[in-house]
Structure formats: C-alpha cells, structure tokens
PDB file of C-alpha atoms in Angstrom:
ATOM      1  CA  MET A   1      59.228 -36.894 -94.228  1.00  0.00           C
ATOM      2  CA  SER A   2      62.687 -35.904 -93.961  1.00  0.00           C
ATOM      3  CA  ALA A   3      65.382 -37.128 -91.354  1.00  0.00           C
ATOM      4  CA  ASP A   4      65.477 -33.592 -89.916  1.00  0.00           C
ATOM      5  CA  SER A   5      61.819 -33.058 -89.018  1.00  0.00           C
ATOM      6  CA  LEU A   6      62.059 -36.750 -87.181  1.00  0.00           C
ATOM      7  CA  SER A   7      64.862 -35.742 -85.008  1.00  0.00           C
ATOM      8  CA  ALA A   8      63.505 -32.528 -84.029  1.00  0.00           C
ATOM      9  CA  ASP A   9      61.916 -32.296 -80.315  1.00  0.00           C
ATOM     10  CA  PRO A  10      58.223 -31.014 -81.047  1.00  0.00           C
ATOM     11  CA  LEU A  11      57.649 -30.523 -77.416  1.00  0.00           C
ATOM     12  CA  GLY A  12      60.679 -28.218 -76.878  1.00  0.00           C
ATOM     13  CA  ALA A  13      59.736 -25.795 -79.573  1.00  0.00           C
ATOM     14  CA  ASP A  14      57.950 -22.674 -78.558  1.00  0.00           C
ATOM     15  CA  PRO A  15      55.984 -22.007 -81.660  1.00  0.00           C
ATOM     16  CA  LEU A  16      54.274 -18.764 -80.380  1.00  0.00           C
ATOM     17  CA  GLY A  17      57.306 -17.259 -78.716  1.00  0.00           C
ATOM     18  CA  VAL A  18      55.367 -16.661 -75.536  1.00  0.00           C
ATOM     19  CA  ASP A  19      56.872 -16.986 -72.012  1.00  0.00           C
ATOM     20  CA  PRO A  20      56.671 -20.288 -71.078  1.00  0.00           C
ATOM     21  CA  LEU A  21      55.229 -19.899 -67.511  1.00  0.00           C
ATOM     22  CA  GLY A  22      52.479 -17.767 -68.867  1.00  0.00           C
ATOM     23  CA  PRO A  23      50.464 -14.818 -67.260  1.00  0.00           C
ATOM     24  CA  ASP A  24      51.022 -16.396 -63.670  1.00  0.00           C
ATOM     25  CA  ALA A  25      54.906 -16.000 -63.911  1.00  0.00           C
ATOM     26  CA  LEU A  26      56.528 -14.016 -61.112  1.00  0.00           C
ATOM     27  CA  ASP A  27      57.094 -10.252 -61.887  1.00  0.00           C
ATOM     28  CA  ASP A  28      60.628  -9.477 -62.529  1.00  0.00           C
ATOM     29  CA  THR A  29      62.155  -6.194 -61.504  1.00  0.00           C
ATOM     30  CA  SER A  30      64.494  -4.379 -63.629  1.00  0.00           C
ATOM     31  CA  ASP A  31      67.556  -5.509 -61.608  1.00  0.00           C
ATOM     32  CA  GLY A  32      66.552  -8.996 -61.899  1.00  0.00           C
ATOM     33  CA  GLU A  33      65.046  -9.662 -58.261  1.00  0.00           C
ATOM     34  CA  VAL A  34      61.426 -11.212 -57.841  1.00  0.00           C
ATOM     35  CA  THR A  35      59.115  -9.261 -56.146  1.00  0.00           C
ATOM     36  CA  ASP A  36      56.774 -10.381 -53.334  1.00  0.00           C
ATOM     37  CA  ASP A  37      53.077 -11.044 -54.152  1.00  0.00           C
ATOM     38  CA  GLY A  38      50.342  -8.822 -52.684  1.00  0.00           C
ATOM     39  CA  PRO A  39      50.423  -5.160 -51.389  1.00  0.00           C
ATOM     40  CA  GLU A  40      52.837  -3.783 -48.688  1.00  0.00           C
ATOM     41  CA  PRO A  41      51.601  -3.480 -45.172  1.00  0.00           C
ATOM     42  CA  GLU A  42      51.058   0.274 -45.619  1.00  0.00           C
ATOM     43  CA  GLU A  43      48.999  -0.225 -48.595  1.00  0.00           C
ATOM     44  CA  MET A  44      46.780  -2.868 -46.872  1.00  0.00           C
ATOM     45  CA  PHE A  45      45.286  -0.581 -44.140  1.00  0.00           C
ATOM     46  CA  ALA A  46      45.385   2.779 -45.961  1.00  0.00           C
ATOM     47  CA  SER A  47      41.529   3.070 -45.287  1.00  0.00           C
ATOM     48  CA  GLY A  48      41.697   2.884 -41.672  1.00  0.00           C
ATOM     49  CA  PRO A  49      42.520   0.251 -39.099  1.00  0.00           C
ATOM     50  CA  GLU A  50      41.656  -3.422 -39.357  1.00  0.00           C
ATOM     51  CA  VAL A  51      38.043  -4.206 -38.393  1.00  0.00           C
ATOM     52  CA  GLU A  52      36.980  -7.710 -36.983  1.00  0.00           C
ATOM     53  CA  VAL A  53      33.476  -8.808 -38.124  1.00  0.00           C
ATOM     54  CA  GLU A  54      31.595 -11.921 -36.640  1.00  0.00           C
ATOM     55  CA  LEU A  55      30.736 -14.380 -39.583  1.00  0.00           C
ATOM     56  CA  ARG A  56      28.162 -16.335 -37.457  1.00  0.00           C
ATOM     57  CA  PRO A  57      24.598 -14.661 -36.854  1.00  0.00           C
ATOM     58  CA  GLN A  58      23.577 -13.819 -33.503  1.00  0.00           C
ATOM     59  CA  ARG A  59      21.699 -16.461 -31.782  1.00  0.00           C
ATOM     60  CA  ARG A  60      18.214 -15.432 -31.139  1.00  0.00           C
ATOM     61  CA  LEU A  61      14.960 -16.663 -31.137  1.00  0.00           C
ATOM     62  CA  ARG A  62      13.418 -16.376 -34.813  1.00  0.00           C
ATOM     63  CA  ILE A  63       9.719 -15.627 -35.666  1.00  0.00           C
ATOM     64  CA  TRP A  64       9.348 -19.459 -36.813  1.00  0.00           C
ATOM     65  CA  GLN A  65      10.364 -20.812 -33.353  1.00  0.00           C
ATOM     66  CA  LEU A  66       8.089 -18.142 -31.763  1.00  0.00           C
ATOM     67  CA  ALA A  67       5.055 -18.600 -33.582  1.00  0.00           C
ATOM     68  CA  PRO A  68       4.012 -22.156 -32.554  1.00  0.00           C
ATOM     69  CA  ILE A  69       4.969 -21.483 -28.831  1.00  0.00           C
ATOM     70  CA  VAL A  70       2.869 -18.248 -28.889  1.00  0.00           C
ATOM     71  CA  ALA A  71      -0.209 -19.970 -30.566  1.00  0.00           C
ATOM     72  CA  LEU A  72      -0.108 -23.055 -28.462  1.00  0.00           C
ATOM     73  CA  ALA A  73       0.186 -20.746 -25.235  1.00  0.00           C
ATOM     74  CA  ALA A  74      -2.683 -18.425 -26.288  1.00  0.00           C
ATOM     75  CA  THR A  75      -4.792 -21.726 -27.033  1.00  0.00           C
ATOM     76  CA  GLY A  76      -4.174 -23.327 -23.689  1.00  0.00           C
ATOM     77  CA  SER A  77      -4.721 -20.302 -21.791  1.00  0.00           C
ATOM     78  CA  LEU A  78      -7.952 -19.745 -23.489  1.00  0.00           C
ATOM     79  CA  MET A  79      -9.107 -23.354 -23.067  1.00  0.00           C
ATOM     80  CA  PHE A  80      -8.131 -23.074 -19.156  1.00  0.00           C
ATOM     81  CA  ALA A  81      -9.812 -19.580 -18.587  1.00  0.00           C
ATOM     82  CA  PHE A  82     -13.100 -19.985 -20.431  1.00  0.00           C
ATOM     83  CA  PRO A  83     -14.446 -23.081 -18.474  1.00  0.00           C
ATOM     84  CA  LEU A  84     -13.355 -21.286 -15.195  1.00  0.00           C
ATOM     85  CA  ALA A  85     -15.110 -17.967 -16.163  1.00  0.00           C
ATOM     86  CA  PHE A  86     -18.122 -19.575 -17.822  1.00  0.00           C
ATOM     87  CA  ASP A  87     -19.409 -22.668 -16.054  1.00  0.00           C
ATOM     88  CA  PHE A  88     -19.351 -25.225 -19.013  1.00  0.00           C
ATOM     89  CA  GLY A  89     -21.236 -28.104 -16.942  1.00  0.00           C
ATOM     90  CA  ASP A  90     -19.463 -31.460 -16.291  1.00  0.00           C
ATOM     91  CA  SER A  91     -16.929 -30.877 -18.952  1.00  0.00           C
ATOM     92  CA  GLY A  92     -15.662 -27.744 -18.073  1.00  0.00           C
ATOM     93  CA  ALA A  93     -13.012 -29.300 -15.664  1.00  0.00           C
ATOM     94  CA  VAL A  94     -11.730 -31.421 -18.257  1.00  0.00           C
ATOM     95  CA  ILE A  95     -11.341 -28.817 -20.859  1.00  0.00           C
ATOM     96  CA  ALA A  96      -9.742 -26.553 -18.230  1.00  0.00           C
ATOM     97  CA  MET A  97      -7.120 -29.376 -17.246  1.00  0.00           C
ATOM     98  CA  LEU A  98      -6.458 -29.819 -21.021  1.00  0.00           C
ATOM     99  CA  GLY A  99      -6.098 -26.006 -21.469  1.00  0.00           C
ATOM    100  CA  LEU A 100      -3.708 -26.033 -18.429  1.00  0.00           C
ATOM    101  CA  LEU A 101      -1.696 -29.115 -20.026  1.00  0.00           C
ATOM    102  CA  ILE A 102      -1.334 -27.412 -23.414  1.00  0.00           C
ATOM    103  CA  CYS A 103      -0.287 -24.140 -21.798  1.00  0.00           C
ATOM    104  CA  SER A 104       2.228 -25.764 -19.792  1.00  0.00           C
ATOM    105  CA  CYS A 105       3.802 -27.662 -22.919  1.00  0.00           C
ATOM    106  CA  ALA A 106       4.175 -24.466 -24.600  1.00  0.00           C
ATOM    107  CA  ALA A 107       5.823 -22.734 -21.646  1.00  0.00           C
ATOM    108  CA  GLY A 108       8.299 -25.986 -21.738  1.00  0.00           C
ATOM    109  CA  TRP A 109       8.713 -25.648 -25.447  1.00  0.00           C
ATOM    110  CA  GLY A 110       9.605 -21.911 -25.225  1.00  0.00           C
ATOM    111  CA  MET A 111      11.973 -22.516 -22.234  1.00  0.00           C
ATOM    112  CA  MET A 112      13.943 -25.111 -24.326  1.00  0.00           C
ATOM    113  CA  ALA A 113      14.001 -22.833 -27.423  1.00  0.00           C
ATOM    114  CA  ALA A 114      15.416 -19.975 -25.277  1.00  0.00           C
ATOM    115  CA  ARG A 115      17.732 -22.363 -23.648  1.00  0.00           C
ATOM    116  CA  ARG A 116      19.137 -23.584 -27.416  1.00  0.00           C
ATOM    117  CA  VAL A 117      19.851 -20.038 -28.075  1.00  0.00           C
ATOM    118  CA  GLY A 118      21.657 -19.159 -24.765  1.00  0.00           C
ATOM    119  CA  TYR A 119      19.120 -17.523 -22.702  1.00  0.00           C
ATOM    120  CA  THR A 120      18.723 -18.387 -19.111  1.00  0.00           C
ATOM    121  CA  TRP A 121      16.618 -17.701 -16.279  1.00  0.00           C
ATOM    122  CA  PRO A 122      17.488 -14.649 -14.019  1.00  0.00           C
ATOM    123  CA  GLY A 123      19.737 -15.791 -11.240  1.00  0.00           C
ATOM    124  CA  LEU A 124      20.887 -18.927 -13.119  1.00  0.00           C
ATOM    125  CA  PRO A 125      24.331 -19.417 -14.821  1.00  0.00           C
ATOM    126  CA  GLN A 126      24.851 -19.275 -18.699  1.00  0.00           C
ATOM    127  CA  ARG A 127      24.853 -22.813 -20.149  1.00  0.00           C
ATOM    128  CA  GLY A 128      28.466 -24.043 -20.598  1.00  0.00           C
ATOM    129  CA  SER A 129      29.955 -21.585 -18.217  1.00  0.00           C
ATOM    130  CA  GLY A 130      30.881 -24.377 -15.775  1.00  0.00           C
ATOM    131  CA  ARG A 131      29.349 -22.516 -12.823  1.00  0.00           C
ATOM    132  CA  ARG A 132      26.729 -24.162 -10.627  1.00  0.00           C
ATOM    133  CA  PRO A 133      23.201 -22.741  -9.988  1.00  0.00           C
ATOM    134  CA  ASP A 134      22.557 -21.229  -6.807  1.00  0.00           C
ATOM    135  CA  TRP A 135      20.245 -23.585  -4.820  1.00  0.00           C
ATOM    136  CA  ARG A 136      18.198 -20.790  -3.311  1.00  0.00           C
ATOM    137  CA  VAL A 137      17.156 -19.478  -6.605  1.00  0.00           C
ATOM    138  CA  VAL A 138      16.325 -22.896  -8.044  1.00  0.00           C
ATOM    139  CA  LEU A 139      14.413 -23.443  -5.074  1.00  0.00           C
ATOM    140  CA  ALA A 140      12.467 -20.092  -5.479  1.00  0.00           C
ATOM    141  CA  TYR A 141      11.467 -21.270  -8.998  1.00  0.00           C
ATOM    142  CA  VAL A 142      10.218 -24.576  -7.841  1.00  0.00           C
ATOM    143  CA  VAL A 143       8.068 -22.872  -5.022  1.00  0.00           C
ATOM    144  CA  VAL A 144       6.525 -20.591  -7.767  1.00  0.00           C
ATOM    145  CA  VAL A 145       5.726 -23.086 -10.277  1.00  0.00           C
ATOM    146  CA  ALA A 146       4.388 -25.656  -7.379  1.00  0.00           C
ATOM    147  CA  ALA A 147       2.053 -22.724  -6.113  1.00  0.00           C
ATOM    148  CA  VAL A 148       0.821 -21.968  -9.524  1.00  0.00           C
ATOM    149  CA  ALA A 149       0.248 -25.727 -10.412  1.00  0.00           C
ATOM    150  CA  VAL A 150      -1.591 -26.238  -6.955  1.00  0.00           C
ATOM    151  CA  LEU A 151      -3.817 -23.044  -7.465  1.00  0.00           C
ATOM    152  CA  ALA A 152      -4.715 -24.085 -10.852  1.00  0.00           C
ATOM    153  CA  VAL A 153      -5.517 -27.725 -10.030  1.00  0.00           C
ATOM    154  CA  TRP A 154      -7.409 -26.540  -6.702  1.00  0.00           C
ATOM    155  CA  ARG A 155      -9.517 -24.174  -8.814  1.00  0.00           C
ATOM    156  CA  VAL A 156     -10.553 -26.719 -11.518  1.00  0.00           C
ATOM    157  CA  ALA A 157     -11.320 -29.287  -8.738  1.00  0.00           C
ATOM    158  CA  ARG A 158     -13.764 -26.670  -7.448  1.00  0.00           C
ATOM    159  CA  LEU A 159     -15.688 -26.752 -10.723  1.00  0.00           C
ATOM    160  CA  ARG A 160     -16.991 -30.251  -9.925  1.00  0.00           C
TER     161      ARG A 160
END
C-alpha cells in the first residue's frame, strides 16, 4: 500500500458519479430556483369541486344484532300465546309467564341495541343532545307499558 492511498478519504469519493442526494433530490429549474412539491391548485381540482366523504360507516342495526332479538321475541311470544290459546292444564300459567319474561327481555335487548346506534323513541330527545325528555311523553310510555303488563298478568292469572 502506498501513502497516497492511505491519505485519500474513502468516504468523500463518489465512485459512481451519481447525484449525492439521489432520486429524492429537489428538482432544479433552468434558472436555478427550486420548485414546490405537488400540483398547482388549478391542477388539483381539474376534475370538479372537492367532495367530502364520511369515512365512518353509518350507525345502524346489523343482522347479527337483530337476529337474536327477533328469535327471542318470537320464542317468547309463542310461549306466551300458546298456553293462553290452548289450555295446557296447571303448567300453562308458568309457561305463559316464562314466555312473557323472555319476550320482555328481547324487547329490552332491542331497545338497548337501538339506543347504542343512536335511535330514540318518538318524542324523546337524541342521546347526547343535552335536551331533557318531556315528562308527558315519558308518562305516556310508562302508562302504556304498565297497562300491557297488567293485562298480561291478569290474563295469565285467569288460567288458574
């Protein structure tokens, strides 16, 4: 080895003669100025006006949410209706009450699933809106549910 080869800087030499910045280097214009990256504003919207697109899917009940609710409601309704329609003896009242319970659970499950995706009962404010529900609407819902429950229990009690 000669002294010349040891004194030469191996890192400073460009053996291939390529631009040191590589393909990501800034483009030079003919007069030595640097250009901006990206298209001009006129070029960006040449196809028409800008359109906003919602990236999140719409919140709605899916089939996998509805299927168990509908199946439980149908089973509970049949368990409630058959003992009332066809006298099954002493066990008819128990089966009817169990059917009423299953049907009520399916209704509650359905209401909770609907509330989770943002649906509300007619007359009640949207969840998170900050508005208070009208007491007359709430009272009407309570009266209707209580009347249905009293009629169902009274009908099952008449089986005995």
